[in-house]
Amino acid sequence: QDEQSTIELFRANSPAVVFITTTELNHNAFSFNETELNRGTGSGFVWDKQGHIVTNDHVIAKADQAQVTLADQSVWEASIVGRAPGKDLAVLKIMAPAEKLKPILLGESNNLVVGQKVFAIGNPFGLDYTLTTGVISALGREIRTNERTGTVNASRTIDGVIQTDAAINPGNSGGPLLNLAGEAVGINTAIFSRSEERRV
């Protein structure tokens, strides 16, 4: 029964998870040509039927353009409509029709307890989804993340972090962390190791 519940949770929620690709425009001062440089990829999830997509701020940092791939493999140009770098959160907007959008169910994060079972879903490659499971290991953590801006390293502290032992794979940044009811209670942001704390 527990296994079947996990299967159903994944089937119900994976269509809300999206794949995000970003590019940076490189301006050549001599030829006046403009080239596109791939900046990176990540995950995100559909917030509402109006086309708002939630992801990590570091997924779209320094990006000039962003594209969102939905579960049906349709690709949509995205505009950045909100950023909260201090929480590593960003909001994109796509002009997809409402029938193509399956918003995530939203839960509460202020009543979480250590030991509670959680699930992390990501779409790291735009072709398939990943699901990992674990428990909440700690609450109210503070992490320091490093973001490279040109040649300057800026240190950022994020507080109120949920720590989980659910494996978070590279490319899963911006994907939802779900409770047993299939409700989003967090967003996957960083991996911690003994040697470093790194973005995914």
PDB file of C-alpha atoms in Angstrom:
ATOM      1  CA  GLN A   1       0.000   0.000   0.000  1.00  0.00           C
ATOM      2  CA  ASP A   2       2.857   2.392   0.821  1.00  0.00           C
ATOM      3  CA  GLU A   3       4.514   1.602  -2.496  1.00  0.00           C
ATOM      4  CA  GLN A   4       1.292   2.188  -4.417  1.00  0.00           C
ATOM      5  CA  SER A   5       0.811   5.531  -2.681  1.00  0.00           C
ATOM      6  CA  THR A   6       4.285   6.623  -3.806  1.00  0.00           C
ATOM      7  CA  ILE A   7       3.547   5.552  -7.385  1.00  0.00           C
ATOM      8  CA  GLU A   8       0.302   7.525  -7.419  1.00  0.00           C
ATOM      9  CA  LEU A   9       1.957  10.575  -5.882  1.00  0.00           C
ATOM     10  CA  PHE A  10       4.566  10.562  -8.647  1.00  0.00           C
ATOM     11  CA  ARG A  11       2.001  10.088 -11.413  1.00  0.00           C
ATOM     12  CA  ALA A  12      -0.184  12.892 -10.084  1.00  0.00           C
ATOM     13  CA  ASN A  13       2.575  15.457  -9.533  1.00  0.00           C
ATOM     14  CA  SER A  14       5.222  14.897 -12.201  1.00  0.00           C
ATOM     15  CA  PRO A  15       3.142  16.705 -14.900  1.00  0.00           C
ATOM     16  CA  ALA A  16       3.502  19.894 -12.826  1.00  0.00           C
ATOM     17  CA  VAL A  17       7.314  19.723 -12.952  1.00  0.00           C
ATOM     18  CA  VAL A  18       9.049  21.489 -15.854  1.00  0.00           C
ATOM     19  CA  PHE A  19      12.489  21.626 -17.464  1.00  0.00           C
ATOM     20  CA  ILE A  20      14.159  25.040 -17.740  1.00  0.00           C
ATOM     21  CA  THR A  21      16.988  26.023 -20.075  1.00  0.00           C
ATOM     22  CA  THR A  22      18.673  29.419 -20.076  1.00  0.00           C
ATOM     23  CA  THR A  23      20.947  31.285 -22.475  1.00  0.00           C
ATOM     24  CA  GLU A  24      23.077  34.404 -22.244  1.00  0.00           C
ATOM     25  CA  LEU A  25      23.502  36.800 -25.162  1.00  0.00           C
ATOM     26  CA  ASN A  26      27.129  37.614 -25.943  1.00  0.00           C
ATOM     27  CA  HIS A  27      27.638  40.937 -27.731  1.00  0.00           C
ATOM     28  CA  ASN A  28      30.696  41.260 -29.992  1.00  0.00           C
ATOM     29  CA  ALA A  29      31.817  44.905 -29.918  1.00  0.00           C
ATOM     30  CA  PHE A  30      33.786  44.558 -33.154  1.00  0.00           C
ATOM     31  CA  SER A  31      31.390  42.731 -35.443  1.00  0.00           C
ATOM     32  CA  PHE A  32      28.151  43.804 -33.695  1.00  0.00           C
ATOM     33  CA  ASN A  33      27.087  40.171 -33.867  1.00  0.00           C
ATOM     34  CA  GLU A  34      25.164  38.537 -31.062  1.00  0.00           C
ATOM     35  CA  THR A  35      25.720  34.928 -30.077  1.00  0.00           C
ATOM     36  CA  GLU A  36      23.873  32.747 -27.612  1.00  0.00           C
ATOM     37  CA  LEU A  37      25.761  30.981 -24.830  1.00  0.00           C
ATOM     38  CA  ASN A  38      24.139  28.168 -22.896  1.00  0.00           C
ATOM     39  CA  ARG A  39      24.007  29.203 -19.248  1.00  0.00           C
ATOM     40  CA  GLY A  40      22.496  26.097 -17.706  1.00  0.00           C
ATOM     41  CA  THR A  41      19.458  24.003 -16.970  1.00  0.00           C
ATOM     42  CA  GLY A  42      17.259  23.210 -14.022  1.00  0.00           C
ATOM     43  CA  SER A  43      13.813  22.195 -12.903  1.00  0.00           C
ATOM     44  CA  GLY A  44      10.766  24.172 -11.856  1.00  0.00           C
ATOM     45  CA  PHE A  45       7.069  23.660 -11.290  1.00  0.00           C
ATOM     46  CA  VAL A  46       3.791  25.143 -12.467  1.00  0.00           C
ATOM     47  CA  TRP A  47       2.329  27.490  -9.858  1.00  0.00           C
ATOM     48  CA  ASP A  48      -1.004  28.394 -11.473  1.00  0.00           C
ATOM     49  CA  LYS A  49      -3.099  28.292 -14.641  1.00  0.00           C
ATOM     50  CA  GLN A  50      -1.878  31.788 -15.576  1.00  0.00           C
ATOM     51  CA  GLY A  51       1.497  30.343 -16.539  1.00  0.00           C
ATOM     52  CA  HIS A  52       3.642  31.244 -13.528  1.00  0.00           C
ATOM     53  CA  ILE A  53       6.590  28.898 -13.015  1.00  0.00           C
ATOM     54  CA  VAL A  54       8.591  28.746  -9.766  1.00  0.00           C
ATOM     55  CA  THR A  55      12.279  27.810  -9.782  1.00  0.00           C
ATOM     56  CA  ASN A  56      15.566  28.692  -8.076  1.00  0.00           C
ATOM     57  CA  ASP A  57      17.048  32.108  -8.647  1.00  0.00           C
ATOM     58  CA  HIS A  58      20.434  30.580  -9.437  1.00  0.00           C
ATOM     59  CA  VAL A  59      18.882  28.618 -12.308  1.00  0.00           C
ATOM     60  CA  ILE A  60      18.099  31.861 -14.163  1.00  0.00           C
ATOM     61  CA  ALA A  61      20.852  34.104 -12.746  1.00  0.00           C
ATOM     62  CA  LYS A  62      22.688  36.000 -15.521  1.00  0.00           C
ATOM     63  CA  ALA A  63      20.327  34.555 -18.135  1.00  0.00           C
ATOM     64  CA  ASP A  64      19.035  36.795 -20.909  1.00  0.00           C
ATOM     65  CA  GLN A  65      16.573  34.211 -22.193  1.00  0.00           C
ATOM     66  CA  ALA A  66      14.765  31.247 -20.667  1.00  0.00           C
ATOM     67  CA  GLN A  67      12.656  28.434 -22.086  1.00  0.00           C
ATOM     68  CA  VAL A  68      10.290  26.123 -20.254  1.00  0.00           C
ATOM     69  CA  THR A  69       9.518  22.589 -21.438  1.00  0.00           C
ATOM     70  CA  LEU A  70       6.223  21.219 -20.144  1.00  0.00           C
ATOM     71  CA  ALA A  71       5.342  17.577 -19.512  1.00  0.00           C
ATOM     72  CA  ASP A  72       3.884  17.254 -23.027  1.00  0.00           C
ATOM     73  CA  GLN A  73       7.304  18.318 -24.433  1.00  0.00           C
ATOM     74  CA  SER A  74       5.985  21.655 -25.702  1.00  0.00           C
ATOM     75  CA  VAL A  75       8.547  24.452 -25.332  1.00  0.00           C
ATOM     76  CA  TRP A  76       7.623  28.002 -24.307  1.00  0.00           C
ATOM     77  CA  GLU A  77       9.600  31.219 -24.119  1.00  0.00           C
ATOM     78  CA  ALA A  78       9.608  32.500 -20.552  1.00  0.00           C
ATOM     79  CA  SER A  79       9.915  35.957 -19.066  1.00  0.00           C
ATOM     80  CA  ILE A  80      11.322  36.594 -15.596  1.00  0.00           C
ATOM     81  CA  VAL A  81       8.636  38.321 -13.537  1.00  0.00           C
ATOM     82  CA  GLY A  82       9.994  37.998 -10.012  1.00  0.00           C
ATOM     83  CA  ARG A  83      13.218  37.284  -8.148  1.00  0.00           C
ATOM     84  CA  ALA A  84      14.095  36.808  -4.470  1.00  0.00           C
ATOM     85  CA  PRO A  85      17.848  36.121  -4.524  1.00  0.00           C
ATOM     86  CA  GLY A  86      18.023  36.071  -0.737  1.00  0.00           C
ATOM     87  CA  LYS A  87      15.771  32.999  -0.731  1.00  0.00           C
ATOM     88  CA  ASP A  88      17.116  31.645  -4.045  1.00  0.00           C
ATOM     89  CA  LEU A  89      13.645  31.866  -5.601  1.00  0.00           C
ATOM     90  CA  ALA A  90      12.499  33.133  -8.983  1.00  0.00           C
ATOM     91  CA  VAL A  91       9.204  33.273 -10.872  1.00  0.00           C
ATOM     92  CA  LEU A  92       8.911  32.910 -14.636  1.00  0.00           C
ATOM     93  CA  LYS A  93       5.842  33.336 -16.826  1.00  0.00           C
ATOM     94  CA  ILE A  94       4.923  31.505 -19.997  1.00  0.00           C
ATOM     95  CA  MET A  95       2.000  32.142 -22.340  1.00  0.00           C
ATOM     96  CA  ALA A  96       0.843  28.521 -22.528  1.00  0.00           C
ATOM     97  CA  PRO A  97      -2.926  27.872 -22.632  1.00  0.00           C
ATOM     98  CA  ALA A  98      -4.482  26.934 -19.310  1.00  0.00           C
ATOM     99  CA  GLU A  99      -5.362  23.408 -20.447  1.00  0.00           C
ATOM    100  CA  LYS A 100      -1.651  22.625 -20.821  1.00  0.00           C
ATOM    101  CA  LEU A 101      -0.827  23.712 -17.273  1.00  0.00           C
ATOM    102  CA  LYS A 102      -1.174  21.488 -14.230  1.00  0.00           C
ATOM    103  CA  PRO A 103      -0.417  23.538 -11.103  1.00  0.00           C
ATOM    104  CA  ILE A 104       1.264  21.869  -8.145  1.00  0.00           C
ATOM    105  CA  LEU A 105      -0.769  21.387  -4.978  1.00  0.00           C
ATOM    106  CA  LEU A 106       0.472  23.691  -2.231  1.00  0.00           C
ATOM    107  CA  GLY A 107       1.002  22.636   1.373  1.00  0.00           C
ATOM    108  CA  GLU A 108       2.232  24.265   4.578  1.00  0.00           C
ATOM    109  CA  SER A 109       5.893  24.335   5.562  1.00  0.00           C
ATOM    110  CA  ASN A 110       5.436  25.854   9.022  1.00  0.00           C
ATOM    111  CA  ASN A 111       3.993  22.666  10.508  1.00  0.00           C
ATOM    112  CA  LEU A 112       6.634  20.228   9.248  1.00  0.00           C
ATOM    113  CA  VAL A 113       8.322  17.905  11.759  1.00  0.00           C
ATOM    114  CA  VAL A 114      11.608  16.037  11.713  1.00  0.00           C
ATOM    115  CA  GLY A 115      11.071  12.460  10.558  1.00  0.00           C
ATOM    116  CA  GLN A 116       8.210  13.342   8.217  1.00  0.00           C
ATOM    117  CA  LYS A 117       8.406  11.565   4.875  1.00  0.00           C
ATOM    118  CA  VAL A 118       9.072  13.740   1.818  1.00  0.00           C
ATOM    119  CA  PHE A 119       9.526  13.267  -1.932  1.00  0.00           C
ATOM    120  CA  ALA A 120      11.669  15.242  -4.377  1.00  0.00           C
ATOM    121  CA  ILE A 121      10.739  15.394  -8.074  1.00  0.00           C
ATOM    122  CA  GLY A 122      12.934  16.892 -10.767  1.00  0.00           C
ATOM    123  CA  ASN A 123      13.186  17.050 -14.543  1.00  0.00           C
ATOM    124  CA  PRO A 124      16.955  17.425 -15.038  1.00  0.00           C
ATOM    125  CA  PHE A 125      17.185  16.633 -18.753  1.00  0.00           C
ATOM    126  CA  GLY A 126      13.791  17.592 -20.147  1.00  0.00           C
ATOM    127  CA  LEU A 127      13.062  14.023 -21.235  1.00  0.00           C
ATOM    128  CA  ASP A 128      12.160  12.168 -18.072  1.00  0.00           C
ATOM    129  CA  TYR A 129      11.471  12.731 -14.403  1.00  0.00           C
ATOM    130  CA  THR A 130      13.283  11.604 -11.280  1.00  0.00           C
ATOM    131  CA  LEU A 131      11.749  10.760  -7.919  1.00  0.00           C
ATOM    132  CA  THR A 132      13.652  10.342  -4.680  1.00  0.00           C
ATOM    133  CA  THR A 133      12.276   9.780  -1.205  1.00  0.00           C
ATOM    134  CA  GLY A 134      13.500  10.478   2.303  1.00  0.00           C
ATOM    135  CA  VAL A 135      12.590  12.192   5.521  1.00  0.00           C
ATOM    136  CA  ILE A 136      12.979  15.678   6.925  1.00  0.00           C
ATOM    137  CA  SER A 137      16.308  15.557   8.760  1.00  0.00           C
ATOM    138  CA  ALA A 138      16.261  19.058  10.288  1.00  0.00           C
ATOM    139  CA  LEU A 139      14.363  22.339  10.151  1.00  0.00           C
ATOM    140  CA  GLY A 140      15.407  25.971  10.327  1.00  0.00           C
ATOM    141  CA  ARG A 141      18.855  25.351   8.905  1.00  0.00           C
ATOM    142  CA  GLU A 142      21.067  28.145   7.583  1.00  0.00           C
ATOM    143  CA  ILE A 143      23.211  27.524   4.523  1.00  0.00           C
ATOM    144  CA  ARG A 144      25.801  29.613   2.716  1.00  0.00           C
ATOM    145  CA  THR A 145      25.877  29.338  -1.048  1.00  0.00           C
ATOM    146  CA  ASN A 146      28.456  30.782  -3.426  1.00  0.00           C
ATOM    147  CA  GLU A 147      27.407  32.330  -6.706  1.00  0.00           C
ATOM    148  CA  ARG A 148      29.972  33.383  -9.309  1.00  0.00           C
ATOM    149  CA  THR A 149      29.213  36.740 -10.884  1.00  0.00           C
ATOM    150  CA  GLY A 150      31.880  37.446 -13.465  1.00  0.00           C
ATOM    151  CA  THR A 151      35.132  37.047 -11.552  1.00  0.00           C
ATOM    152  CA  VAL A 152      33.704  37.986  -8.165  1.00  0.00           C
ATOM    153  CA  ASN A 153      32.494  35.373  -5.688  1.00  0.00           C
ATOM    154  CA  ALA A 154      29.509  36.569  -3.711  1.00  0.00           C
ATOM    155  CA  SER A 155      28.516  34.751  -0.543  1.00  0.00           C
ATOM    156  CA  ARG A 156      24.816  34.361   0.180  1.00  0.00           C
ATOM    157  CA  THR A 157      23.157  33.064   3.329  1.00  0.00           C
ATOM    158  CA  ILE A 158      19.725  31.455   3.182  1.00  0.00           C
ATOM    159  CA  ASP A 159      17.910  30.778   6.438  1.00  0.00           C
ATOM    160  CA  GLY A 160      14.852  28.740   7.304  1.00  0.00           C
ATOM    161  CA  VAL A 161      16.065  25.848   5.164  1.00  0.00           C
ATOM    162  CA  ILE A 162      14.538  22.362   5.248  1.00  0.00           C
ATOM    163  CA  GLN A 163      17.172  19.622   5.379  1.00  0.00           C
ATOM    164  CA  THR A 164      16.269  16.234   3.909  1.00  0.00           C
ATOM    165  CA  ASP A 165      18.117  13.002   3.238  1.00  0.00           C
ATOM    166  CA  ALA A 166      16.187  12.531  -0.021  1.00  0.00           C
ATOM    167  CA  ALA A 167      18.814  12.401  -2.768  1.00  0.00           C
ATOM    168  CA  ILE A 168      18.823  15.569  -4.875  1.00  0.00           C
ATOM    169  CA  ASN A 169      20.344  14.964  -8.285  1.00  0.00           C
ATOM    170  CA  PRO A 170      22.229  17.517 -10.426  1.00  0.00           C
ATOM    171  CA  GLY A 171      19.693  19.415 -12.529  1.00  0.00           C
ATOM    172  CA  ASN A 172      16.932  19.062  -9.947  1.00  0.00           C
ATOM    173  CA  SER A 173      17.296  22.659  -8.722  1.00  0.00           C
ATOM    174  CA  GLY A 174      13.889  24.288  -8.608  1.00  0.00           C
ATOM    175  CA  GLY A 175      11.888  21.073  -8.372  1.00  0.00           C
ATOM    176  CA  PRO A 176       9.323  20.623  -5.587  1.00  0.00           C
ATOM    177  CA  LEU A 177       9.706  18.868  -2.261  1.00  0.00           C
ATOM    178  CA  LEU A 178       6.396  17.151  -1.498  1.00  0.00           C
ATOM    179  CA  ASN A 179       4.705  15.754   1.593  1.00  0.00           C
ATOM    180  CA  LEU A 180       2.706  12.515   1.753  1.00  0.00           C
ATOM    181  CA  ALA A 181      -0.392  14.328   0.510  1.00  0.00           C
ATOM    182  CA  GLY A 182       1.455  15.334  -2.672  1.00  0.00           C
ATOM    183  CA  GLU A 183       1.612  18.989  -1.615  1.00  0.00           C
ATOM    184  CA  ALA A 184       4.665  21.171  -2.241  1.00  0.00           C
ATOM    185  CA  VAL A 185       6.268  22.138   1.079  1.00  0.00           C
ATOM    186  CA  GLY A 186       9.660  23.246  -0.237  1.00  0.00           C
ATOM    187  CA  ILE A 187      11.899  23.700  -3.254  1.00  0.00           C
ATOM    188  CA  ASN A 188      15.126  21.803  -3.963  1.00  0.00           C
ATOM    189  CA  THR A 189      18.061  24.184  -3.800  1.00  0.00           C
ATOM    190  CA  ALA A 190      21.477  22.811  -2.830  1.00  0.00           C
ATOM    191  CA  ILE A 191      23.468  19.683  -2.043  1.00  0.00           C
ATOM    192  CA  PHE A 192      25.713  19.650   1.005  1.00  0.00           C
ATOM    193  CA  SER A 193      28.872  17.567   1.212  1.00  0.00           C
ATOM    194  CA  ARG A 194      31.828  17.484   3.628  1.00  0.00           C
ATOM    195  CA  SER A 195      34.012  19.382   1.191  1.00  0.00           C
ATOM    196  CA  GLU A 196      31.513  21.846  -0.233  1.00  0.00           C
ATOM    197  CA  GLU A 197      27.981  23.024  -0.513  1.00  0.00           C
ATOM    198  CA  ARG A 198      26.993  23.146  -4.132  1.00  0.00           C
ATOM    199  CA  ARG A 199      24.067  24.100  -6.282  1.00  0.00           C
ATOM    200  CA  VAL A 200      22.209  21.455  -8.225  1.00  0.00           C
TER     201      VAL A 200
END
